[in-house]
Short mmCIF file of C-alpha atoms in Angstrom, two decimals:
data_model
loop_
_atom_site.label_atom_id
_atom_site.label_comp_id
_atom_site.label_asym_id
_atom_site.label_seq_id
_atom_site.Cartn_x
_atom_site.Cartn_y
_atom_site.Cartn_z
CA TYR A 279 -23.22 -23.39 -64.95
CA SER A 280 -24.63 -20.24 -66.59
CA ASN A 281 -27.80 -18.26 -66.05
CA ALA A 282 -29.54 -15.03 -67.02
CA GLY A 283 -32.29 -12.97 -65.43
CA LEU A 284 -34.60 -10.00 -65.89
CA MET A 285 -36.12 -7.59 -63.36
CA LEU A 286 -38.65 -4.77 -63.56
CA THR A 287 -39.96 -2.52 -60.77
CA SER A 288 -42.44 0.35 -61.01
CA ARG A 289 -43.60 3.06 -58.62
CA VAL A 290 -46.38 5.52 -59.40
CA ALA A 291 -47.15 8.45 -57.08
CA GLU A 292 -50.56 9.97 -56.38
CA ASP A 293 -49.81 12.90 -58.70
CA GLY A 294 -49.11 10.52 -61.59
CA SER A 295 -45.31 10.80 -61.55
CA TYR A 296 -43.55 7.49 -62.02
CA ASN A 297 -40.24 5.69 -61.57
CA VAL A 298 -39.47 2.52 -63.52
CA ALA A 299 -36.31 0.46 -63.11
CA SER A 300 -35.34 -2.35 -65.46
CA GLY A 301 -32.43 -4.73 -65.08
CA VAL A 302 -30.75 -7.65 -66.81
CA ASP A 303 -27.97 -9.85 -65.48
CA ALA A 304 -26.04 -12.89 -66.62
CA LEU A 305 -23.48 -15.26 -65.15
CA VAL A 306 -21.52 -17.04 -67.88
CA ARG A 307 -19.06 -19.86 -67.41
CA VAL A 308 -16.48 -18.92 -70.04
CA VAL A 309 -14.13 -21.89 -69.70
CA GLY A 310 -13.14 -24.19 -66.85
CA ASP A 311 -13.28 -22.24 -63.58
CA GLU A 312 -13.44 -18.82 -65.28
CA TYR A 313 -16.73 -16.94 -64.93
CA LEU A 314 -17.99 -13.65 -66.33
CA THR A 315 -20.78 -11.65 -64.63
CA LEU A 316 -22.63 -8.87 -66.46
CA ARG A 317 -25.26 -6.61 -64.89
CA LEU A 318 -27.10 -3.65 -66.38
CA ALA A 319 -29.86 -1.60 -64.75
CA HIS A 320 -31.59 1.52 -66.05
CA THR A 321 -34.18 3.85 -64.52
CA PHE A 322 -36.86 5.97 -66.18
CA GLU A 323 -38.46 8.87 -64.30
CA ASP A 324 -41.26 11.29 -65.09
CA GLY A 325 -39.75 14.42 -66.64
CA GLN A 326 -36.21 13.03 -66.75
CA HIS A 327 -34.07 13.81 -69.79
CA ALA A 328 -30.71 12.41 -68.72
CA ARG A 329 -28.29 10.60 -71.01
CA TRP A 330 -28.69 6.83 -71.15
CA LEU A 331 -25.36 6.20 -69.40
CA ASP A 332 -26.11 8.70 -66.61
CA ALA A 333 -29.36 6.87 -65.76
CA SER A 334 -27.73 3.43 -65.77
CA HIS A 335 -25.81 1.15 -63.42
CA LEU A 336 -23.23 -1.19 -65.02
CA LEU A 337 -21.23 -4.06 -63.49
CA LEU A 338 -18.61 -6.29 -65.12
CA ARG A 339 -16.83 -9.00 -63.10
CA TRP A 340 -14.30 -11.67 -64.10
CA GLU A 341 -13.46 -14.33 -61.53
CA ARG A 342 -11.89 -17.73 -61.03
CA ARG A 343 -14.04 -19.96 -58.81
CA VAL A 344 -12.18 -22.79 -57.11
CA GLU A 345 -12.49 -24.28 -53.64
CA GLY A 346 -8.76 -24.63 -53.08
CA GLY A 347 -5.61 -23.16 -54.58
CA PHE A 348 -5.42 -19.80 -56.33
CA SER A 349 -8.57 -17.77 -57.01
CA TYR A 350 -9.19 -14.18 -58.00
CA ALA A 351 -11.86 -11.67 -58.99
CA ALA A 352 -11.78 -8.30 -60.73
CA GLU A 353 -14.81 -6.02 -60.90
CA LEU A 354 -15.67 -2.72 -62.60
CA VAL A 355 -18.82 -0.78 -61.62
CA ARG A 356 -20.22 2.49 -62.91
CA SER A 357 -23.36 4.13 -61.52
CA GLY A 358 -24.66 7.30 -63.16
CA GLU A 359 -25.86 10.53 -61.57
CA ALA A 360 -29.48 10.06 -62.71
CA PHE A 361 -29.72 6.37 -61.78
CA ASN A 362 -32.41 6.31 -59.11
CA PRO A 363 -34.28 3.07 -58.33
CA ALA A 364 -37.20 4.33 -56.23
CA VAL A 365 -38.06 0.74 -55.23
CA GLY A 366 -34.58 -0.11 -53.96
CA PHE A 367 -31.56 1.13 -52.02
CA LEU A 368 -28.07 2.33 -52.95
CA LEU A 369 -25.08 2.77 -50.61
CA ARG A 370 -23.38 5.16 -53.08
CA ARG A 371 -24.49 7.22 -56.06
CA ASN A 372 -22.75 8.59 -59.16
CA PHE A 373 -19.47 6.68 -58.85
CA THR A 374 -17.01 4.45 -60.69
CA ALA A 375 -15.42 1.62 -58.73
CA LEU A 376 -12.68 -0.97 -59.19
CA ASP A 377 -12.46 -4.04 -56.99
CA GLY A 378 -9.76 -6.72 -57.00
CA ARG A 379 -9.50 -9.80 -54.80
CA LEU A 380 -6.83 -12.52 -54.57
CA GLN A 381 -6.78 -15.68 -52.46
CA TYR A 382 -4.70 -18.80 -52.05
CA LEU A 383 -6.24 -21.56 -49.94
CA TRP A 384 -4.58 -24.70 -48.59
CA PHE A 385 -6.30 -27.79 -47.18
CA GLY A 386 -4.81 -29.15 -43.97
CA GLY A 387 -3.39 -32.66 -43.79
CA PRO A 388 -4.52 -35.48 -41.48
CA ARG A 389 -2.38 -34.21 -38.60
CA SER A 390 -3.13 -30.53 -39.07
CA PRO A 391 -5.67 -28.82 -36.75
CA PHE A 392 -6.83 -26.74 -39.73
CA ARG A 393 -9.32 -27.79 -42.36
CA THR A 394 -8.34 -24.80 -44.51
CA PHE A 395 -5.87 -21.92 -44.32
CA ALA A 396 -6.12 -18.94 -46.67
CA VAL A 397 -4.12 -15.84 -47.53
CA GLN A 398 -6.33 -13.10 -48.95
CA GLY A 399 -5.95 -9.62 -50.38
CA THR A 400 -8.50 -6.98 -51.32
CA LEU A 401 -8.10 -3.67 -53.14
CA GLN A 402 -11.11 -1.39 -53.66
CA GLY A 403 -11.34 2.10 -55.06
CA PHE A 404 -14.25 4.50 -55.60
CA ARG A 405 -14.12 7.61 -57.80
CA ARG A 406 -16.70 10.42 -57.82
CA ASN A 407 -18.02 10.96 -61.33
CA GLU A 408 -18.93 14.63 -60.79
CA ASP A 409 -15.35 15.83 -60.17
CA ASP A 410 -13.24 12.75 -61.12
CA GLN A 411 -11.71 12.66 -57.61
CA ILE A 412 -10.85 9.51 -55.66
CA GLU A 413 -13.42 9.16 -52.88
CA SER A 414 -12.43 5.94 -51.07
CA VAL A 415 -9.66 3.36 -51.20
CA LEU A 416 -9.37 0.16 -49.19
CA LEU A 417 -6.32 -2.13 -49.07
CA ALA A 418 -6.94 -5.19 -46.89
CA PRO A 419 -4.64 -8.24 -46.66
CA ALA A 420 -5.92 -10.98 -44.36
CA LEU A 421 -5.22 -14.45 -42.97
CA GLU A 422 -8.10 -16.84 -42.35
CA ALA A 423 -8.02 -20.31 -40.79
CA GLU A 424 -10.88 -22.77 -40.40
CA PHE A 425 -10.36 -25.48 -37.79
CA LYS A 426 -11.54 -29.05 -38.27
CA SER A 427 -13.98 -28.39 -35.45
CA GLY A 428 -15.74 -25.86 -37.71
CA HIS A 429 -14.59 -22.75 -35.82
CA SER A 430 -12.69 -20.06 -37.74
CA LEU A 431 -10.15 -17.38 -36.86
CA SER A 432 -9.13 -14.43 -39.04
CA LEU A 433 -6.64 -11.56 -38.79
CA ALA A 434 -6.97 -8.58 -41.12
CA TYR A 435 -5.17 -5.29 -41.68
CA ARG A 436 -6.98 -2.41 -43.40
CA ALA A 437 -5.51 0.73 -44.92
CA ASN A 438 -8.27 3.23 -45.65
CA TYR A 439 -8.34 6.45 -47.67
CA GLU A 440 -11.36 8.76 -47.47
CA SER A 441 -11.88 12.08 -49.23
CA VAL A 442 -14.45 14.13 -47.32
CA PRO A 443 -15.80 17.04 -49.43
CA PHE A 444 -18.40 18.04 -46.83
CA ALA A 445 -18.17 17.83 -43.04
CA PHE A 446 -20.54 15.27 -41.51
CA ALA A 447 -21.56 14.28 -38.00
CA ILE A 448 -21.12 10.77 -36.62
CA ALA A 449 -22.79 11.75 -33.34
CA PRO A 450 -24.20 14.92 -31.77
CA GLU A 451 -21.35 17.45 -31.46
CA VAL A 452 -18.83 15.02 -33.06
CA THR A 453 -17.99 15.95 -36.65
CA ILE A 454 -15.56 14.74 -39.32
CA PRO A 455 -14.05 17.88 -40.94
CA VAL A 456 -13.44 18.36 -44.66
CA GLY A 457 -10.16 16.81 -45.78
CA ASP A 458 -8.30 13.80 -47.15
CA TYR A 459 -7.51 11.03 -44.66
CA TRP A 460 -5.31 7.94 -44.61
CA PHE A 461 -5.91 5.73 -41.58
CA HIS A 462 -5.02 2.16 -40.62
CA GLU A 463 -6.55 -0.50 -38.39
CA ALA A 464 -6.32 -4.21 -37.55
CA GLU A 465 -9.07 -6.71 -36.80
CA LEU A 466 -9.09 -10.09 -35.04
CA ARG A 467 -12.27 -12.17 -35.46
CA PHE A 468 -13.43 -15.54 -34.11
CA GLU A 469 -16.53 -17.31 -35.45
CA SER A 470 -17.87 -20.51 -33.99
CA ARG A 471 -19.17 -23.44 -35.98
CA PRO A 472 -22.71 -22.94 -37.33
CA GLY A 473 -25.27 -25.27 -35.81
CA THR A 474 -23.75 -25.45 -32.33
CA ASN A 475 -25.99 -24.81 -29.33
CA ILE A 476 -23.78 -21.96 -28.09
CA ARG A 477 -22.01 -19.66 -30.59
CA PRO A 478 -19.80 -16.98 -28.95
CA ASP A 479 -18.66 -15.01 -32.02
CA VAL A 480 -16.42 -12.02 -31.27
CA ALA A 481 -14.37 -9.41 -33.17
CA VAL A 482 -11.95 -6.73 -31.95
CA THR A 483 -10.79 -3.81 -34.12
CA ALA A 484 -8.26 -1.13 -33.19
CA GLY A 485 -6.44 1.62 -35.05
CA GLN A 486 -6.76 5.06 -36.56
CA PHE A 487 -10.10 6.61 -37.54
CA TYR A 488 -9.93 9.67 -39.81
CA ASP A 489 -7.91 12.19 -37.71
CA GLY A 490 -8.45 10.25 -34.48
CA HIS A 491 -8.43 6.66 -33.29
CA ARG A 492 -10.97 3.95 -32.57
CA VAL A 493 -11.30 0.72 -30.59
CA SER A 494 -14.25 -1.46 -31.54
CA LEU A 495 -15.70 -4.57 -29.94
CA LEU A 496 -18.33 -6.78 -31.54
CA LEU A 497 -20.02 -9.63 -29.65
CA GLN A 498 -22.47 -11.95 -31.43
CA PRO A 499 -23.56 -14.70 -29.04
CA ALA A 500 -26.29 -17.15 -30.02
CA LEU A 501 -28.02 -19.82 -27.95
CA ASN A 502 -30.16 -22.70 -29.21
CA LEU A 503 -32.27 -23.64 -26.20
CA SER A 504 -34.21 -26.28 -28.12
CA ARG A 505 -35.48 -27.05 -31.59
CA HIS A 506 -38.34 -24.64 -30.81
CA LEU A 507 -36.39 -21.62 -29.52
CA GLU A 508 -33.23 -19.71 -30.47
CA LEU A 509 -31.87 -16.53 -28.87
CA SER A 510 -29.17 -14.35 -30.42
CA ALA A 511 -27.68 -10.92 -29.83
CA ASP A 512 -25.36 -8.40 -31.45
CA TYR A 513 -23.54 -5.87 -29.28
CA SER A 514 -21.06 -3.40 -30.73
CA LEU A 515 -19.06 -0.76 -28.89
CA ASN A 516 -17.11 1.90 -30.77
CA ARG A 517 -14.84 4.04 -28.57
CA ILE A 518 -13.81 6.94 -30.82
CA ARG A 519 -11.46 9.76 -29.80
CA PHE A 520 -10.22 12.89 -31.62
CA PRO A 521 -7.57 14.35 -29.24
CA ALA A 522 -6.56 17.24 -31.52
CA ARG A 523 -10.17 18.49 -31.61
CA ASP A 524 -11.08 17.44 -28.05
CA GLN A 525 -14.05 15.39 -29.28
CA ALA A 526 -15.03 11.88 -28.19
CA VAL A 527 -17.95 9.49 -28.39
CA ASN A 528 -18.82 6.00 -27.21
CA MET A 529 -21.31 4.30 -29.53
CA HIS A 530 -23.37 1.40 -28.22
CA LEU A 531 -25.58 -0.68 -30.51
CA LEU A 532 -27.49 -3.64 -29.09
CA ARG A 533 -29.67 -6.02 -31.11
CA LEU A 534 -31.66 -8.94 -29.70
CA ARG A 535 -33.38 -11.61 -31.77
CA VAL A 536 -35.80 -14.30 -30.64
CA ARG A 537 -36.96 -17.07 -32.96
CA ALA A 538 -39.63 -19.45 -31.69
CA ALA A 539 -41.52 -22.16 -33.57
CA TYR A 540 -44.24 -24.38 -32.19
CA ASP A 541 -44.15 -26.53 -35.33
CA VAL A 542 -43.62 -26.06 -39.07
CA HIS A 543 -46.87 -24.06 -39.29
CA LEU A 544 -46.71 -21.60 -36.36
CA SER A 545 -43.68 -19.38 -35.65
CA LEU A 546 -42.88 -16.11 -33.89
CA SER A 547 -39.86 -13.84 -34.30
CA ALA A 548 -38.87 -10.70 -32.41
CA PHE A 549 -36.18 -8.14 -33.22
CA LEU A 550 -35.21 -5.45 -30.67
CA GLN A 551 -32.56 -2.77 -31.20
CA TYR A 552 -31.11 0.06 -29.07
CA ASN A 553 -28.86 2.81 -30.48
CA SER A 554 -27.15 5.07 -27.94
CA VAL A 555 -26.24 7.76 -30.51
CA SER A 556 -29.78 8.38 -31.75
CA ASP A 557 -31.37 7.43 -28.39
CA GLN A 558 -33.82 5.13 -30.15
CA PHE A 559 -35.31 1.75 -29.36
CA ASP A 560 -36.80 -0.24 -32.26
CA MET A 561 -38.95 -3.34 -32.11
CA ASN A 562 -40.33 -5.69 -34.72
CA LEU A 563 -42.65 -8.57 -33.76
CA ARG A 564 -43.80 -11.01 -36.43
CA LEU A 565 -46.21 -13.94 -36.12
CA ARG A 566 -46.64 -16.35 -39.00
CA TYR A 567 -49.22 -19.09 -39.35
CA ASN A 568 -48.79 -21.34 -42.37
CA VAL A 569 -52.18 -22.90 -43.04
CA ARG A 570 -50.85 -25.00 -45.92
CA ASP A 571 -48.46 -24.57 -48.85
CA GLY A 572 -49.13 -21.20 -50.45
CA THR A 573 -51.50 -19.98 -47.71
CA ASP A 574 -50.06 -17.81 -44.91
CA LEU A 575 -51.29 -15.42 -42.25
CA TRP A 576 -48.86 -12.74 -41.03
CA ILE A 577 -49.32 -10.37 -38.09
CA VAL A 578 -46.54 -7.76 -37.77
CA TYR A 579 -46.04 -5.00 -35.19
CA ASN A 580 -43.36 -2.29 -35.53
CA GLU A 581 -42.56 0.65 -33.26
CA THR A 582 -39.69 3.12 -32.68
CA LEU A 583 -39.34 4.80 -29.28
CA HIS A 584 -37.19 7.68 -28.03
CA THR A 585 -35.28 6.69 -24.88
CA ASP A 586 -33.89 10.10 -23.85
CA ARG A 587 -36.14 12.90 -25.08
CA GLU A 588 -34.87 15.53 -22.62
CA THR A 589 -31.51 15.91 -24.39
CA TRP A 590 -33.11 16.68 -27.78
CA HIS A 591 -34.42 20.13 -28.74
CA PRO A 592 -37.18 20.41 -29.61
CA MET A 593 -38.28 17.46 -27.52
CA PRO A 594 -39.48 14.63 -29.81
CA PRO A 595 -42.54 12.48 -29.07
CA ARG A 596 -42.07 9.25 -27.14
CA SER A 597 -43.08 7.15 -30.16
CA LEU A 598 -41.62 8.05 -33.56
CA GLY A 599 -43.74 5.54 -35.46
CA ARG A 600 -46.05 2.61 -34.89
CA ALA A 601 -47.57 0.12 -37.33
CA LEU A 602 -49.71 -3.00 -37.12
CA LEU A 603 -49.99 -5.07 -40.27
CA VAL A 604 -52.10 -8.12 -41.04
CA LYS A 605 -51.38 -9.98 -44.27
CA TYR A 606 -53.16 -13.05 -45.62
CA THR A 607 -52.03 -14.81 -48.74
#
């Protein structure tokens, strides 16, 4: 029920500068259904003289893991200003966060259409370490029901707080001004049972968005044509309006995925994406041939294209990047 791990990454540049990140983590079953998670990561950089805590990322989580009944989790995270894993990715930097989650789950009886029904609650808060100011807060109660057919339906309400110290653009000529914002929204989501031949997943979100309002639609259909071919798509539309500032934007994001397999040895996958805000079309094609266990041939093609160059100044090239990779292991 318990485990521990170690991780080490290293990156050395041509000029000899380096970045090394080390990490340890452990999941400990304390007693019964109570679990403790500990994570510690630290980075070392060429010429860096930061304090140990400032170059570290710490996580402490206590949770109760049960399938039914009452469960909870509480988490504390601190990430320092100098913590910089060059071989990795961070959504936020230099913050302290608290996260609390509660849930009570019931199992449906023989005559109930539900397999499970859950009441959930989430409270998250992020604080900036540099000025000790609250950056983000999320309060999100939710109801979630799973039918005996395997489909699920959820209804969530979200109260958001965002402190914006610097104005930022979400689209050309659409900017979020400096300020502190409370805004509220609701979401209704339907997810079909995994493994079905047709999966019409959908989510609708509506409510406030900073000093404006937003309506969002997410469609995630998937189609299993055979055991050799699967097609899936993600389409999201965000209709955002700021009446007081006379600014508006419609954001379209379309992703298409194709997964094909002749047998267990030969497979092909394709990922295509279009973003209306950046006017970019991305493609990733990947062919894999598994000769035998431990021996693989990969052929990968990536390219990013501009779809509307005339509206950008200066005019960008048609192709923003192209790569062909062949890997044999």
